[in-house]
Amino acid sequence: MPDNGNPTAGVKDRLRIPHTPYAEREPEARVHDFQDIVLGYDIETARREASRCLQCPQPSGCAAACPLGNDIPAAMWLIAQGDFIGAANIYRQTSIFPEICGRVCPQERLCEGSCVLGKRLGPPSLGKLEMFVADYQRAVEGWPKPTLAPATGKRVAIVGGGPAGLAAAESLTRFGHGVTVYEAAPYPGGLLMYGIPSFKLPKSLIVEKVEYLAGLGIEFACNTRVGRDITVDSLFEQGYHAVFLGVGANIDAKLKAPGVDLAGIYQSGEYLLRTNPPRELVPDRFREPPQVGKRVAVIGGGDTAMDCLRTSLRMGAEEVTCYYRRTEAEMPGSKKERVHAMEEGARVEYLVAPVRFIGDEDGHVCAMELQRMGLGEPDQSGRRRPVPIKGSEFTVPVDTVVLALGYWPDETIGQTTPDLKTHDYGLIDAETQTGQTSRPGVFAGGDAVTGPDLVVTAVVAGLHAAQAIHEYLAALN
Ligand code: SF4
């Protein structure tokens, strides 16, 4: 084996270094609490794993596949030599969230999925190495202090404190602009705080990040829903020079089926909100945990469905089943998430869809009628369309049902903002590269524009919009 980071080590030497998977807590232990399941790397294993990087010439496949364009080979080189802070700073040149993206990106579809080491040898664990160096840096020297440009006197209102909004806020602050983040929830973070479960993303990390942003001078106005409590027009009247809309997409898609309003049936957004974030940061009306019975059915097949399955197990459910209307090949989420859910004891029934929900005498769900599906021709998404099989209905007993069918944006912003063009249930029309909307001075990005997508793509949208807003503000002079 070559020395870790030895500049003279050749490709053959590097190919001989075995893959070291990052450590995770055992399923039997982790399923009883909401603590992070990833233990990650230590110094020696991180160096060894990073040494497997072949240092492909630029542009490397991994960096090209990273939506942020992180210079991954440079970071791997420094990690292999033990310069973890240098590596963390490489990530921080292009990313404001390496400790978060390293945890929650679906790396198998992005950076790791494009590594030339491919399926046979397996890519280095790029995401968890990114997480390792970012955590290491904060443990050794705290959150790094960026250089802020001199104050410009310009003010920007950020609507929505999720990943797109926080990325835009930090970037605009670095440009020297005054920034206020308006957040409808009691605490910023959006889906980072209220959507992604704690066992995937510890909430202490989000609190630390928000405190760090406040330390840079960013103001937070929480419990303030723009579109209901105040309007975009009123923000301009208050003297803001530009507005960024990063309100996300957090309205649960509804299922139309008899009995869907029975007690014991939850939408995934509410279910995760009632179970994962610290209680004191949850809106009052959602502080009570859901009633989770012994048999939980989760309808849907994406990452949110997996989050609900795993949350149900942690809430004490004994039989936790995902019901999905296509097959595993058409599932939209990450394979890593499915594997984690199955390791923890969840199971999946493919090619079934709910027909109706049946209640007991107290109006609580007690059973669910399902119908089996076949697969027809591909639909607009490119996936084969589920086709009901007549006469295949059957009933299963359930105590709790969670509907994880996707999310839509809140239409309120579009309805209350003159000249702001929207489409498809409130998605905001905005230019891809700049986030410029149909209304001058108003920019938008993230899930409110694209529909539900990745954290990292929302961060990219926030950074791009911040650059465009900076240029817009400069032109106002
Ligand atoms: Fe990979 Fe995501 Fe990190 Fe980019 S941000 S290097 S895609 S884990």
Coordinates of C-alpha atoms and ligand atoms in Angstrom, one line a residue:
M1 CA 0.0 0.0 0.0
P2 CA 1.4 3.5 -0.8
D3 CA 1.9 6.1 1.9
N4 CA -1.3 8.0 2.3
G5 CA -1.0 11.1 0.1
N6 CA 2.3 10.0 -1.3
P7 CA 2.6 12.2 -4.5
T8 CA 4.6 9.5 -6.3
A9 CA 2.0 6.8 -5.7
G10 CA 0.8 5.6 -9.0
V11 CA -2.6 4.5 -10.2
K12 CA -1.9 0.8 -9.6
D13 CA -0.8 1.5 -6.0
R14 CA -4.0 3.5 -5.4
L15 CA -6.2 0.8 -7.0
R16 CA -4.8 -1.7 -4.5
I17 CA -6.0 0.2 -1.4
P18 CA -9.2 -1.5 -0.2
H19 CA -12.4 0.5 0.2
T20 CA -13.1 1.3 3.9
P21 CA -16.8 1.9 4.4
Y22 CA -17.6 4.6 6.9
A23 CA -18.9 3.4 10.2
E24 CA -22.6 3.4 11.1
R25 CA -24.4 2.4 14.2
E26 CA -25.9 -1.1 14.2
P27 CA -29.6 -1.2 13.1
E28 CA -30.6 -2.9 16.3
A29 CA -29.2 -0.1 18.4
R30 CA -30.0 2.9 16.3
V31 CA -33.7 2.1 15.7
H32 CA -34.5 2.9 19.3
D33 CA -33.5 6.6 19.2
F34 CA -33.3 9.6 16.9
Q35 CA -29.5 10.1 17.1
D36 CA -27.4 10.3 13.9
I37 CA -26.8 6.8 12.6
V38 CA -23.5 7.7 10.9
L39 CA -20.3 7.4 13.0
G40 CA -18.2 8.3 9.9
Y41 CA -14.4 8.1 9.7
D42 CA -11.5 8.6 12.1
I43 CA -8.2 10.2 11.1
E44 CA -6.6 7.0 9.8
T45 CA -9.5 5.6 7.9
A46 CA -10.3 9.0 6.4
R47 CA -6.7 9.3 5.1
R48 CA -6.8 5.7 3.7
E49 CA -10.1 6.1 2.0
A50 CA -9.2 9.5 0.4
S51 CA -5.9 7.9 -0.9
R52 CA -8.0 5.8 -3.2
C53 CA -8.8 8.8 -5.3
L54 CA -7.0 8.5 -8.6
Q55 CA -6.6 12.3 -9.0
C56 CA -8.3 12.3 -12.4
P57 CA -7.3 15.3 -14.6
Q58 CA -9.7 18.2 -14.6
P59 CA -12.6 18.3 -15.1
S60 CA -13.0 15.2 -13.0
G61 CA -16.3 13.3 -13.3
C62 CA -17.0 13.7 -9.6
A63 CA -16.6 17.5 -9.5
A64 CA -18.6 17.8 -12.7
A65 CA -21.4 15.8 -11.2
C66 CA -21.5 17.9 -8.0
P67 CA -24.1 20.6 -8.4
L68 CA -21.8 23.0 -6.5
G69 CA -18.7 22.0 -8.5
N70 CA -16.7 21.2 -5.4
D71 CA -13.1 20.5 -6.2
I72 CA -13.2 17.0 -4.9
P73 CA -9.9 15.7 -6.2
A74 CA -8.1 18.6 -4.4
A75 CA -9.9 17.8 -1.2
M76 CA -9.1 14.1 -1.4
W77 CA -5.4 15.0 -2.0
L78 CA -5.3 17.1 1.2
I79 CA -7.3 14.6 3.2
A80 CA -4.9 11.8 2.2
Q81 CA -2.0 14.0 3.5
G82 CA -3.8 14.6 6.8
D83 CA -4.6 18.3 6.0
F84 CA -8.2 18.1 7.0
I85 CA -8.7 21.9 7.5
G86 CA -7.1 22.6 4.1
A87 CA -9.6 20.1 2.6
A88 CA -12.5 21.7 4.5
N89 CA -11.5 25.1 3.1
I90 CA -11.5 23.6 -0.4
Y91 CA -15.2 22.7 0.1
R92 CA -16.0 26.0 1.6
Q93 CA -14.8 27.8 -1.5
T94 CA -17.8 26.5 -3.4
S95 CA -20.2 25.4 -0.7
I96 CA -21.7 27.0 2.4
F97 CA -23.0 23.6 3.7
P98 CA -20.3 20.9 3.5
E99 CA -21.3 19.4 6.9
I100 CA -24.9 19.2 5.7
C101 CA -24.4 18.2 2.0
G102 CA -21.9 15.5 3.1
R103 CA -24.7 14.0 5.2
V104 CA -27.8 14.4 3.0
C105 CA -26.7 14.4 -0.7
P106 CA -27.7 11.2 -2.6
Q107 CA -24.0 10.8 -3.5
E108 CA -24.6 7.6 -5.5
R109 CA -26.5 9.8 -8.0
L110 CA -24.0 12.7 -7.9
C111 CA -20.3 12.8 -7.1
E112 CA -19.8 9.2 -6.2
G113 CA -22.0 8.0 -9.0
S114 CA -19.6 9.6 -11.5
C115 CA -16.3 8.3 -10.1
V116 CA -14.3 6.2 -12.6
L117 CA -13.7 3.6 -9.9
G118 CA -17.3 2.7 -10.6
K119 CA -19.3 -0.3 -9.5
R120 CA -16.4 -2.8 -9.4
L121 CA -14.1 -1.1 -7.0
G122 CA -16.5 1.4 -5.6
P123 CA -15.9 5.1 -5.4
P124 CA -14.3 6.6 -2.3
S125 CA -17.0 7.7 0.2
L126 CA -16.8 11.3 -1.0
G127 CA -19.8 12.5 1.0
K128 CA -18.7 11.2 4.3
L129 CA -15.2 12.4 3.8
E130 CA -16.6 15.9 3.1
M131 CA -18.7 15.6 6.3
F132 CA -15.6 14.4 8.2
V133 CA -13.4 17.3 7.3
A134 CA -16.1 19.9 7.8
D135 CA -16.9 18.5 11.3
Y136 CA -13.2 18.3 12.1
Q137 CA -12.6 21.9 11.2
R138 CA -15.5 23.1 13.3
A139 CA -14.3 21.0 16.3
V140 CA -10.8 22.4 16.0
E141 CA -11.3 26.0 15.1
G142 CA -15.0 26.6 15.2
W143 CA -17.1 27.9 12.2
P144 CA -14.7 29.7 9.9
K145 CA -15.2 33.4 9.7
P146 CA -15.6 34.7 6.1
T147 CA -14.3 38.0 5.0
L148 CA -17.3 40.4 4.5
A149 CA -17.2 43.1 1.9
P150 CA -17.7 46.7 3.2
A151 CA -21.4 47.5 3.9
T152 CA -23.2 48.6 0.7
G153 CA -26.2 50.2 2.4
K154 CA -28.5 47.9 0.4
R155 CA -31.0 45.6 2.1
V156 CA -32.4 42.3 0.9
A157 CA -35.3 40.4 2.3
I158 CA -35.1 36.6 2.1
V159 CA -38.4 34.9 2.3
G160 CA -38.0 31.4 3.6
G161 CA -35.1 30.2 5.8
G162 CA -34.5 26.8 4.1
P163 CA -31.4 25.8 2.2
A164 CA -32.0 28.1 -0.7
G165 CA -32.8 31.1 1.6
L166 CA -29.9 30.5 3.9
A167 CA -27.4 30.1 1.0
A168 CA -28.6 33.3 -0.5
A169 CA -28.5 35.1 2.9
E170 CA -24.9 34.1 3.6
S171 CA -23.7 34.9 0.1
L172 CA -25.4 38.3 0.1
T173 CA -24.0 39.1 3.5
R174 CA -20.5 38.4 2.2
F175 CA -21.2 40.9 -0.6
G176 CA -21.8 43.5 2.1
H177 CA -25.6 43.7 1.9
G178 CA -27.9 43.9 4.9
V179 CA -30.1 40.7 5.0
T180 CA -33.2 39.8 6.9
V181 CA -34.6 36.2 6.7
Y182 CA -38.4 36.0 7.1
E183 CA -39.4 32.5 8.2
A184 CA -42.9 31.2 8.8
A185 CA -41.8 28.6 11.3
P186 CA -40.6 29.3 14.9
Y187 CA -37.0 28.6 13.8
P188 CA -35.1 28.9 10.5
G189 CA -33.9 25.8 8.5
G190 CA -36.9 24.8 6.5
L191 CA -36.7 21.2 5.6
L192 CA -33.3 20.9 7.2
M193 CA -34.9 21.6 10.6
Y194 CA -38.5 20.3 10.0
G195 CA -38.4 17.8 7.2
I196 CA -35.2 15.7 7.3
P197 CA -35.3 13.4 10.3
S198 CA -32.8 13.9 13.1
F199 CA -31.2 10.5 12.6
K200 CA -30.0 11.7 9.2
L201 CA -29.2 15.3 10.1
P202 CA -28.7 16.3 13.7
K203 CA -30.7 19.5 14.5
S204 CA -27.9 20.8 16.7
L205 CA -26.0 21.4 13.4
I206 CA -28.8 23.6 12.1
V207 CA -29.0 25.5 15.3
E208 CA -25.2 26.1 15.2
K209 CA -25.4 27.2 11.5
V210 CA -28.2 29.7 12.2
E211 CA -26.2 31.1 15.2
Y212 CA -23.2 31.4 13.0
L213 CA -25.3 33.3 10.4
A214 CA -26.7 35.6 13.0
G215 CA -23.1 36.2 14.1
L216 CA -22.4 37.5 10.6
G217 CA -25.1 40.1 11.0
I218 CA -28.1 38.3 9.4
E219 CA -31.4 39.1 11.0
F220 CA -34.1 36.5 11.4
A221 CA -37.8 37.3 11.6
C222 CA -39.4 34.0 12.5
N223 CA -43.1 33.2 12.9
T224 CA -43.7 35.5 10.0
R225 CA -45.4 34.1 6.9
V226 CA -44.9 36.3 3.9
G227 CA -48.2 36.2 1.9
R228 CA -50.3 36.0 5.1
D229 CA -48.7 38.2 7.9
I230 CA -47.0 40.6 5.5
T231 CA -46.6 40.8 1.7
V232 CA -43.8 41.2 -0.7
D233 CA -45.1 44.7 -1.5
S234 CA -44.8 45.6 2.2
L235 CA -41.2 44.5 2.2
F236 CA -40.4 47.0 -0.6
E237 CA -42.3 49.6 1.4
Q238 CA -40.1 48.9 4.4
G239 CA -37.1 49.8 2.3
Y240 CA -35.7 46.5 1.0
H241 CA -34.1 46.9 -2.4
A242 CA -34.6 43.3 -3.5
V243 CA -36.5 40.2 -2.3
F244 CA -35.5 36.5 -2.7
L245 CA -38.3 33.9 -2.5
G246 CA -37.0 30.6 -1.2
V247 CA -40.2 29.4 0.3
G248 CA -39.7 25.7 -0.7
A249 CA -42.4 23.2 -1.4
N250 CA -43.9 21.9 1.8
I251 CA -47.6 21.5 1.1
D252 CA -48.4 17.8 1.2
A253 CA -49.9 16.3 -2.0
K254 CA -53.4 15.0 -1.1
L255 CA -54.8 11.5 -1.7
K256 CA -58.4 11.3 -2.8
A257 CA -59.8 8.2 -1.3
P258 CA -62.8 7.3 0.9
G259 CA -61.9 7.4 4.6
V260 CA -58.7 9.5 4.1
D261 CA -59.8 11.9 6.8
L262 CA -60.1 9.2 9.5
A263 CA -58.1 9.7 12.8
G264 CA -54.7 8.0 12.7
I265 CA -54.0 9.0 9.1
Y266 CA -51.3 11.6 8.8
Q267 CA -49.6 13.6 6.0
S268 CA -45.9 13.0 6.0
G269 CA -45.0 16.6 6.6
E270 CA -47.0 16.8 9.8
Y271 CA -45.8 13.3 10.9
L272 CA -42.1 14.2 10.6
L273 CA -42.8 17.6 12.2
R274 CA -44.5 16.0 15.2
T275 CA -41.7 13.5 15.7
N276 CA -38.2 14.8 14.8
P277 CA -37.3 18.4 15.6
P278 CA -36.8 19.6 19.2
R279 CA -40.3 20.2 20.7
E280 CA -39.5 23.8 21.7
L281 CA -38.8 24.7 18.0
V282 CA -42.1 23.2 16.7
P283 CA -45.2 25.3 16.2
D284 CA -47.5 24.9 19.3
R285 CA -50.2 23.0 17.4
F286 CA -47.7 20.3 16.3
R287 CA -45.9 19.7 19.6
E288 CA -48.0 16.6 20.5
P289 CA -46.4 13.5 19.0
P290 CA -48.6 11.4 16.6
Q291 CA -50.4 8.3 17.9
V292 CA -48.3 5.6 16.4
G293 CA -49.9 2.1 16.6
K294 CA -48.3 -1.3 16.3
R295 CA -49.0 -1.6 12.5
V296 CA -48.0 1.4 10.4
A297 CA -48.6 1.7 6.7
V298 CA -46.7 4.3 4.7
I299 CA -48.0 5.1 1.2
G300 CA -45.4 6.3 -1.3
G301 CA -41.9 5.3 -2.4
G302 CA -39.6 8.3 -2.2
D303 CA -37.1 9.3 0.5
T304 CA -39.8 10.9 2.6
A305 CA -41.6 7.5 2.7
M306 CA -38.4 5.9 3.9
D307 CA -38.1 8.7 6.5
C308 CA -41.6 8.0 7.7
L309 CA -41.0 4.2 7.9
R310 CA -37.8 4.7 10.0
T311 CA -39.5 7.3 12.2
S312 CA -42.4 4.9 12.9
L313 CA -39.9 2.2 14.0
R314 CA -38.3 4.7 16.4
M315 CA -41.8 5.6 17.7
G316 CA -42.3 2.0 18.7
A317 CA -44.3 0.5 15.8
E318 CA -43.8 -3.2 15.4
E319 CA -44.9 -3.8 11.8
V320 CA -43.9 -1.1 9.4
T321 CA -44.8 -1.5 5.7
C322 CA -44.3 0.7 2.7
Y323 CA -47.0 0.3 0.0
Y324 CA -45.8 1.5 -3.4
R325 CA -47.7 1.3 -6.6
R326 CA -44.8 0.5 -8.9
T327 CA -41.7 -1.7 -8.5
E328 CA -38.3 -0.9 -6.9
A329 CA -36.9 0.0 -10.3
E330 CA -39.3 3.0 -10.5
M331 CA -38.8 4.2 -7.0
P332 CA -37.8 7.8 -7.0
G333 CA -35.7 8.0 -3.9
S334 CA -32.2 7.0 -2.9
K335 CA -31.2 3.3 -2.7
K336 CA -29.1 4.2 0.4
E337 CA -32.3 5.3 2.2
R338 CA -34.2 2.1 1.2
V339 CA -31.3 0.0 2.5
H340 CA -31.3 1.8 5.8
A341 CA -35.1 1.4 6.2
M342 CA -34.9 -2.4 5.4
E343 CA -31.9 -2.9 7.7
E344 CA -34.0 -1.3 10.5
G345 CA -36.9 -3.7 10.0
A346 CA -39.3 -2.0 7.5
R347 CA -40.7 -3.9 4.6
V348 CA -42.1 -3.0 1.2
E349 CA -45.1 -4.2 -0.7
Y350 CA -44.7 -3.3 -4.4
L351 CA -47.4 -2.8 -7.1
V352 CA -50.3 -1.9 -4.7
A353 CA -52.3 1.2 -4.2
P354 CA -54.8 2.2 -1.5
V355 CA -58.5 2.2 -2.6
R356 CA -60.1 3.2 0.7
F357 CA -59.5 3.4 4.4
I358 CA -61.8 1.8 6.9
G359 CA -62.5 3.2 10.4
D360 CA -63.6 1.6 13.7
E361 CA -66.6 2.8 15.8
D362 CA -64.4 5.6 17.2
G363 CA -63.6 7.0 13.7
H364 CA -60.0 5.8 13.9
V365 CA -58.5 3.9 10.9
C366 CA -58.3 0.2 11.5
A367 CA -57.9 -1.2 8.0
M368 CA -57.0 -0.3 4.5
E369 CA -58.3 -1.7 1.2
L370 CA -55.6 -2.0 -1.5
Q371 CA -55.6 -3.0 -5.1
R372 CA -52.8 -4.7 -7.0
M373 CA -51.2 -3.0 -10.0
G374 CA -49.5 -4.0 -13.2
L375 CA -47.2 -1.8 -15.1
G376 CA -48.2 -0.2 -18.4
E377 CA -46.5 2.2 -20.8
P378 CA -44.1 4.9 -19.5
D379 CA -45.7 8.1 -18.4
Q380 CA -44.4 11.7 -18.6
S381 CA -41.8 10.9 -15.8
G382 CA -40.4 8.1 -18.0
R383 CA -41.4 5.5 -15.5
R384 CA -43.9 2.8 -16.3
R385 CA -47.4 3.7 -15.4
P386 CA -49.2 1.7 -12.7
V387 CA -52.4 0.0 -14.1
P388 CA -55.0 -1.3 -11.6
I389 CA -55.8 -5.0 -11.8
K390 CA -59.6 -5.5 -11.6
G391 CA -60.8 -7.8 -8.9
S392 CA -57.4 -7.8 -7.1
E393 CA -58.6 -5.8 -4.0
F394 CA -57.6 -7.0 -0.6
T395 CA -57.7 -5.6 2.9
V396 CA -54.9 -5.3 5.5
P397 CA -55.3 -4.2 9.2
V398 CA -53.5 -1.0 10.1
D399 CA -53.4 1.2 13.2
T400 CA -51.6 4.2 11.6
V401 CA -51.3 5.4 8.0
V402 CA -48.8 8.0 6.7
L403 CA -49.3 9.5 3.3
A404 CA -45.9 10.4 1.7
L405 CA -47.1 11.3 -1.8
G406 CA -44.9 14.4 -2.5
Y407 CA -45.1 18.1 -1.9
W408 CA -46.3 21.2 -3.7
P409 CA -45.4 24.9 -3.0
D410 CA -47.6 27.2 -1.1
E411 CA -49.7 29.2 -3.6
T412 CA -50.1 32.2 -1.2
I413 CA -46.9 34.0 -2.4
G414 CA -48.1 34.0 -6.0
Q415 CA -51.6 35.0 -5.0
T416 CA -50.5 38.0 -2.9
T417 CA -47.6 39.3 -5.1
P418 CA -48.7 41.4 -8.0
D419 CA -47.0 40.7 -11.3
L420 CA -45.4 37.5 -10.0
K421 CA -46.0 34.7 -12.6
T422 CA -46.5 31.2 -11.3
H423 CA -47.7 27.9 -12.8
D424 CA -48.8 24.4 -11.7
Y425 CA -50.2 25.0 -8.2
G426 CA -47.9 27.9 -7.3
L427 CA -44.5 27.0 -8.7
I428 CA -42.8 30.4 -9.3
D429 CA -41.6 31.2 -12.9
A430 CA -37.9 32.2 -12.6
E431 CA -34.8 32.2 -14.8
T432 CA -32.7 29.1 -14.2
Q433 CA -29.3 30.8 -13.8
T434 CA -30.3 34.0 -12.1
G435 CA -33.6 33.3 -10.3
Q436 CA -35.1 36.5 -11.8
T437 CA -38.9 36.4 -11.7
S438 CA -41.4 38.3 -13.8
R439 CA -41.3 41.1 -11.2
P440 CA -38.3 43.4 -11.1
G441 CA -36.3 43.1 -7.9
V442 CA -37.9 39.8 -7.0
F443 CA -35.8 36.7 -7.4
A444 CA -36.7 33.0 -6.5
G445 CA -35.0 29.7 -6.3
G446 CA -35.1 26.2 -4.8
D447 CA -38.1 23.9 -4.5
A448 CA -40.6 26.9 -4.9
V449 CA -39.3 27.1 -8.5
T450 CA -38.4 23.5 -9.4
G451 CA -40.7 21.5 -7.2
P452 CA -39.3 19.1 -4.6
D453 CA -35.6 18.6 -5.4
L454 CA -32.3 18.1 -3.5
V455 CA -30.9 20.2 -0.7
V456 CA -27.8 20.8 -2.8
T457 CA -29.7 22.0 -5.8
A458 CA -31.6 24.5 -3.6
V459 CA -28.2 25.7 -2.2
V460 CA -27.0 26.2 -5.8
A461 CA -30.1 28.2 -6.7
G462 CA -29.7 30.4 -3.6
L463 CA -26.0 31.1 -4.5
H464 CA -26.8 31.8 -8.1
A465 CA -29.7 34.2 -7.2
A466 CA -27.4 35.9 -4.6
Q467 CA -24.9 36.7 -7.4
A468 CA -27.7 38.0 -9.6
I469 CA -29.2 40.1 -6.8
H470 CA -25.7 41.5 -6.1
E471 CA -25.4 42.6 -9.8
Y472 CA -29.0 44.0 -9.7
L473 CA -28.2 46.1 -6.6
A474 CA -25.0 47.4 -8.1
A475 CA -26.9 48.6 -11.1
L476 CA -29.3 50.5 -8.9
N477 CA -26.5 53.0 -7.9
Ligands
SF4_1 FE1 -21.0 15.2 -3.4 FE2 -23.0 16.6 -2.5 FE3 -20.6 17.1 -1.6 FE4 -21.2 17.8 -4.1 S1 -22.1 18.6 -2.3 S2 -19.3 16.7 -3.4 S3 -22.6 16.1 -4.7 S4 -21.8 15.2 -1.3

